[in-house]
XYZ file of C-alpha atoms in Angstrom:
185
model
C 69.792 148.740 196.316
C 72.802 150.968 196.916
C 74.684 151.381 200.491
C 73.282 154.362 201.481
C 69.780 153.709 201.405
C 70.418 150.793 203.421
C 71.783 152.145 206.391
C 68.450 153.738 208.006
C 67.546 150.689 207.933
C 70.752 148.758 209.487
C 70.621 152.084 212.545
C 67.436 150.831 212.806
C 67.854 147.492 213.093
C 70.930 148.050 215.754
C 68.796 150.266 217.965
C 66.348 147.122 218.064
C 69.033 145.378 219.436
C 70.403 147.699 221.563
C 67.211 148.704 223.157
C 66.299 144.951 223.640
C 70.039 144.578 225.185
C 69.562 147.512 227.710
C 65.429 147.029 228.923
C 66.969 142.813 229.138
C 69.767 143.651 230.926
C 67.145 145.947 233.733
C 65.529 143.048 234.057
C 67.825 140.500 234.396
C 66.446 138.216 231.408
C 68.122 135.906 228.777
C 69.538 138.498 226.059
C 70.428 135.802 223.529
C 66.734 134.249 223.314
C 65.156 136.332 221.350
C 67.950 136.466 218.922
C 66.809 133.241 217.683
C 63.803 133.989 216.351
C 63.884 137.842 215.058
C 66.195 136.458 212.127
C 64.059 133.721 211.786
C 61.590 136.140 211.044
C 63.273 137.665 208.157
C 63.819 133.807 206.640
C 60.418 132.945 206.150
C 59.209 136.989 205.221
C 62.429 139.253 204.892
C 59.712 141.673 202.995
C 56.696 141.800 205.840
C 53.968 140.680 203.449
C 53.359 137.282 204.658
C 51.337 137.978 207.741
C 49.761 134.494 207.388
C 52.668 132.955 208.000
C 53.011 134.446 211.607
C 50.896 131.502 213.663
C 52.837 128.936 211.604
C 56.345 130.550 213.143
C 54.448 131.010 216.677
C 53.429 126.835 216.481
C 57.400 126.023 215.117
C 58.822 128.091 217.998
C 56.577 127.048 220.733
C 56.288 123.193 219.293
C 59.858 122.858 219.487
C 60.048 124.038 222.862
C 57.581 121.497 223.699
C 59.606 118.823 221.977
C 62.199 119.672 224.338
C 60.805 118.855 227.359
C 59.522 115.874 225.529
C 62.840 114.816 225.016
C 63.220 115.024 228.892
C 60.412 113.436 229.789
C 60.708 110.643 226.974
C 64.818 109.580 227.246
C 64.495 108.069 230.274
C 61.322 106.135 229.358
C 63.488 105.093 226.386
C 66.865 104.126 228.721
C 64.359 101.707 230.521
C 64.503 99.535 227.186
C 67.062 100.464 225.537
C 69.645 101.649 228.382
C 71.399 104.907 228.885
C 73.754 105.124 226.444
C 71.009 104.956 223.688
C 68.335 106.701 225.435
C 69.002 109.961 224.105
C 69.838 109.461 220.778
C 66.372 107.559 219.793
C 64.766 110.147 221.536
C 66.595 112.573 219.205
C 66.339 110.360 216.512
C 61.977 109.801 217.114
C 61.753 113.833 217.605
C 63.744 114.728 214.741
C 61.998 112.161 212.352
C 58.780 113.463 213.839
C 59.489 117.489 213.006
C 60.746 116.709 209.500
C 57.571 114.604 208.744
C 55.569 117.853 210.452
C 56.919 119.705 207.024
C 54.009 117.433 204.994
C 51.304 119.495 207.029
C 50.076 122.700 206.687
C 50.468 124.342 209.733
C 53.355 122.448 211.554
C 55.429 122.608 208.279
C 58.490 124.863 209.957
C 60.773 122.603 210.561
C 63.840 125.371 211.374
C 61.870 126.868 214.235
C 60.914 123.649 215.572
C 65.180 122.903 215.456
C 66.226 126.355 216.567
C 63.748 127.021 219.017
C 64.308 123.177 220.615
C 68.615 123.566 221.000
C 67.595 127.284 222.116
C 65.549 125.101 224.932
C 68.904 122.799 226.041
C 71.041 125.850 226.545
C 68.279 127.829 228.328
C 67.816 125.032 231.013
C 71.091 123.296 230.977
C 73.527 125.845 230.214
C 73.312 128.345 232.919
C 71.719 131.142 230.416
C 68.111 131.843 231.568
C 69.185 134.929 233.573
C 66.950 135.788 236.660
C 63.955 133.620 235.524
C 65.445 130.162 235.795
C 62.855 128.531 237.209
C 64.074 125.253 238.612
C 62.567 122.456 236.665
C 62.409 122.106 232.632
C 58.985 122.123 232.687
C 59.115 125.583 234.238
C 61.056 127.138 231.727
C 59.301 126.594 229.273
C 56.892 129.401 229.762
C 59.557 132.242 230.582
C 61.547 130.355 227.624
C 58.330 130.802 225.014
C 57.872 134.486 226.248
C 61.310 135.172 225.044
C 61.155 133.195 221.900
C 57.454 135.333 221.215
C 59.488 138.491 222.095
C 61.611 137.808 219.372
C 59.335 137.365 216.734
C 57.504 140.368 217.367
C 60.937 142.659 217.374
C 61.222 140.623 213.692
C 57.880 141.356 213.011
C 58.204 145.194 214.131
C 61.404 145.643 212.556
C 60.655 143.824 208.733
C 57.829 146.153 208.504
C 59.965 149.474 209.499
C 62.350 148.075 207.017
C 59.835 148.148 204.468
C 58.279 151.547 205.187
C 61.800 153.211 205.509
C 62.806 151.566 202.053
C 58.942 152.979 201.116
C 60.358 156.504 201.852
C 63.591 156.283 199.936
C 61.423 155.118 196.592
C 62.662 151.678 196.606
C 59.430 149.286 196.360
C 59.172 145.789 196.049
C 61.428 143.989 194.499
C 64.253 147.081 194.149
C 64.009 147.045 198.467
C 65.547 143.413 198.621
C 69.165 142.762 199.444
C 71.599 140.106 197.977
C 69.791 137.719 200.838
C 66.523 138.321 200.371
C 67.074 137.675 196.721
C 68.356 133.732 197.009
C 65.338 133.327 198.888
C-alpha cells in the first residue's frame, strides 16, 4: 500500500477522533476512555472481518472493569489476613493469575482488554478523570465507565469497516489493504 491511498483513510480516522473530542467535550465526559478500546479494536480485527470476535472484546472490556471493583471490594478482605501492606498485591496477584488462566476458555480468552480496560478503571475512579459523570462510589462508575469503554469499540468497529470500504474504492482488497502493522499480526 502506497502513502496516498492511505490518507482517506488516516482523515478519516482523525475526524473520528475529532468528532468524539468535540460531542465529549459538550457533554462533559471522559475523552480518553474510549481511546482504549477503538485501537483495541484494530488488534484483534485491523481488517473488519471478524465480527465474531465482537462479544469476546465486549466480555474482556466489561470483565475487566468488573475485576476492578473486585479488586476494591476483595483487598481489604485480603489486609484482614494478610495486613495492608500485602493486601493489594495478592489481590493483584489472584486477579491477574485469574485473567491469564481466562485465555484457556473460549469466550473469556482476551486477556489485553481484561488488562487495559481494568488500569482504564483505577484512573477513571481514582485519578480525577471521569469528567461530569463521576459518580461517587466505584461501584457507580462502573456503568458510566462501561458506556465509554462500549463507545469505543463501536467508533473501532465503525471506523475498521470505513477503512475497508475506502481501501475497497481505491482497488486495494484484502491482503494489498494491510499496513506494515496489520501485517506482523
Amino acid at each position: 500500500m502506497n502513502l496516498t491511498k492511505f490518507i482517506p483513510v488516516s482523515l478519516m480516522v482523525a475526524a473520528f477522533a475529532a468528532a468524539w473530542v468535540l460531542i465529549g467535550q459538550y457533554y462533559n465526559l471522559a475523552l480518553w476512555v474510549p481511546f482504549i478500546s477503538w485501537p483495541l479494536y484494530f488488534v484483534y480485527d485491523p481488517d473488519a472481518t471478524k465480527l465474531k470476535r465482537i462479544p469476546k472484546e465486549i466480555v474482556g472490556l466489561l470483565g475487566g472493569i468488573v475485576f476492578g471493583y473486585v479488586t476494591l471490594w476483595l483487598a481489604p478482605q485480603i489486609g484482614n489476613v494478610s495486613g495492608a501492606t500485602w493486601a493489594l498485591p495478592l489481590t493483584v496477584f489472584l486477579v491477574a493469575f485469574t485473567i491469564v488462566m481466562l485465555e484457556l476458555t473460549n469466550l473469556f480468552e482476551l486477556a489485553p482488554a481484561y488488562f487495559f480496560s481494568y488500569a482504564g478503571y483505577f484512573a477513571y475512579v481514582f485519578g480525577g478523570f471521569a469528567g461530569a459523570y463521576s459518580l461517587g462510589t466505584a461501584f457507580q462508575a462502573m456503568l458510566p465507565y462501561g458506556a465509554l469503554i462500549l463507545v469505543g469499540l463501536a467508533i473501532g468497529l465503525v471506523t475498521a469497516y470505513l477503512r475497508r470500504i475506502i481501501l475497497q474504492a481505491e482497488g486495494l482488497y484484502g491482503f494489498a489493504q494491510r499496513t506494515v502493522f496489520d501485517k506482523e499480526i
